[in-house]
CSV table of C-alpha atoms in Angstrom, one decimal:
chain,number,residue,atom,x,y,z
A,1,UNK,CA,9.2,-49.9,-6.1
A,2,UNK,CA,8.7,-47.1,-3.6
A,3,UNK,CA,8.0,-47.9,0.0
A,4,UNK,CA,4.4,-46.8,0.7
A,5,UNK,CA,4.3,-47.8,4.4
A,6,UNK,CA,3.3,-45.0,6.7
A,7,UNK,CA,4.2,-45.3,10.4
A,8,UNK,CA,1.9,-42.5,11.5
A,9,UNK,CA,-1.2,-43.2,13.5
A,10,UNK,CA,-4.7,-42.2,12.1
A,11,UNK,CA,-4.8,-39.4,14.6
A,12,UNK,CA,-1.4,-38.1,13.4
A,13,UNK,CA,-2.5,-38.3,9.8
A,14,UNK,CA,-5.7,-36.4,10.6
A,15,UNK,CA,-3.8,-33.7,12.5
A,16,UNK,CA,-1.4,-33.4,9.4
A,17,UNK,CA,-4.4,-33.0,7.1
A,18,UNK,CA,-5.9,-30.4,9.4
A,19,UNK,CA,-2.7,-28.5,9.5
A,20,UNK,CA,-2.3,-28.6,5.7
A,21,UNK,CA,-5.9,-27.4,5.3
A,22,UNK,CA,-5.2,-24.5,7.6
A,23,UNK,CA,-2.1,-23.6,5.6
A,24,UNK,CA,-4.0,-23.9,2.3
A,25,UNK,CA,-6.9,-21.8,3.6
A,26,UNK,CA,-4.5,-19.1,4.8
A,27,UNK,CA,-2.8,-19.2,1.3
A,28,UNK,CA,-6.1,-18.9,-0.5
A,29,UNK,CA,-7.1,-16.0,1.8
A,30,UNK,CA,-3.8,-14.2,0.9
A,31,UNK,CA,-4.4,-14.8,-2.8
A,32,UNK,CA,-8.0,-13.5,-2.4
A,33,UNK,CA,-6.8,-10.3,-0.9
A,34,UNK,CA,-4.1,-9.8,-3.5
A,35,UNK,CA,-6.5,-10.2,-6.4
A,36,UNK,CA,-9.4,-8.3,-4.9
A,37,UNK,CA,-10.2,-5.3,-7.1
A,38,UNK,CA,-9.9,-2.8,-4.2
A,39,UNK,CA,-6.4,-4.2,-3.4
A,40,UNK,CA,-5.4,-3.9,-7.1
A,41,UNK,CA,-6.7,-0.4,-7.4
A,42,UNK,CA,-5.0,0.6,-4.1
A,43,UNK,CA,-1.7,-0.8,-5.3
A,44,UNK,CA,-2.0,1.0,-8.6
A,45,UNK,CA,-2.9,4.3,-6.8
A,46,UNK,CA,0.1,3.9,-4.5
A,47,UNK,CA,2.4,3.2,-7.4
A,48,UNK,CA,1.1,6.3,-9.3
A,49,UNK,CA,1.5,8.5,-6.2
A,50,UNK,CA,5.1,7.1,-5.7
A,51,UNK,CA,6.0,7.9,-9.3
A,52,UNK,CA,4.5,11.4,-9.1
A,53,UNK,CA,6.3,12.1,-5.8
A,54,UNK,CA,9.6,10.8,-7.5
A,55,UNK,CA,9.0,13.0,-10.5
A,56,UNK,CA,8.1,16.1,-8.5
A,57,UNK,CA,11.2,15.5,-6.3
A,58,UNK,CA,13.5,15.3,-9.4
A,59,UNK,CA,11.7,18.5,-10.8
A,60,UNK,CA,12.2,20.3,-7.4
A,61,UNK,CA,15.9,19.4,-7.4
A,62,UNK,CA,16.2,20.6,-11.0
A,63,UNK,CA,14.4,23.9,-10.5
A,64,UNK,CA,16.4,24.5,-7.3
A,65,UNK,CA,19.6,24.0,-9.1
A,66,UNK,CA,18.6,26.3,-11.9
A,67,UNK,CA,17.5,29.0,-9.4
A,68,UNK,CA,20.9,28.7,-7.6
A,69,UNK,CA,22.7,28.9,-10.9
A,70,UNK,CA,20.8,32.1,-11.8
A,71,UNK,CA,21.3,33.5,-8.4
A,72,UNK,CA,25.0,32.9,-8.6
A,73,UNK,CA,25.1,35.1,-11.7
A,74,UNK,CA,23.7,38.1,-9.8
A,75,UNK,CA,25.1,37.6,-6.3
A,76,UNK,CA,28.8,37.1,-5.4
A,77,UNK,CA,30.2,34.6,-2.9
A,78,UNK,CA,29.5,36.9,0.1
A,79,UNK,CA,26.0,37.5,-0.9
A,80,UNK,CA,26.5,41.1,-2.2
A,81,UNK,CA,24.6,41.9,-5.4
A,82,UNK,CA,26.6,42.1,-8.7
A,83,UNK,CA,25.4,45.4,-10.0
A,84,UNK,CA,27.4,45.1,-13.2
A,85,UNK,CA,25.1,42.2,-14.1
A,86,UNK,CA,21.8,43.3,-12.5
A,87,UNK,CA,21.6,46.8,-14.1
A,88,UNK,CA,21.8,45.6,-17.7
A,89,UNK,CA,19.2,42.9,-17.1
A,90,UNK,CA,16.9,45.3,-15.3
A,91,UNK,CA,17.3,47.7,-18.3
A,92,UNK,CA,16.4,45.0,-20.8
A,93,UNK,CA,13.3,43.9,-18.7
A,94,UNK,CA,12.1,47.6,-18.5
A,95,UNK,CA,12.6,47.9,-22.2
A,96,UNK,CA,10.7,44.7,-23.0
A,97,UNK,CA,7.8,45.7,-20.7
A,98,UNK,CA,7.8,49.2,-22.3
A,99,UNK,CA,7.6,47.7,-25.8
A,100,UNK,CA,4.8,45.4,-24.8
A,101,UNK,CA,2.9,48.3,-23.2
A,102,UNK,CA,3.5,50.6,-26.2
A,103,UNK,CA,2.4,47.8,-28.6
A,104,UNK,CA,-0.9,47.1,-26.7
A,105,UNK,CA,-1.5,50.9,-26.3
A,106,UNK,CA,-1.0,51.5,-30.0
A,107,UNK,CA,-3.4,48.7,-30.9
A,108,UNK,CA,-6.2,50.2,-28.8
A,109,UNK,CA,-5.9,53.6,-30.6
């Protein structure tokens, strides 16, 4: 059989009960805050914002890399423009814009 003798005084037992009640009340308060709808909504919003920030950060890095890659095609290491690449692209862009303008002008007539 287990020894059930307690050598504490009644005052010590009461102090222990009060301490445990205080700890239990604090724990219940923490649980109440965690399960409160405002806390749950706030946590969900924070998680969504964090995910959006992370996604936007990754998108920014990807776009920045793509822009750098395109820029490297038209600018040499010293920063001088590569006319042998710029001129053909500019001519294609002017041609496409001209075709679009001609097509919309022709439809109006």
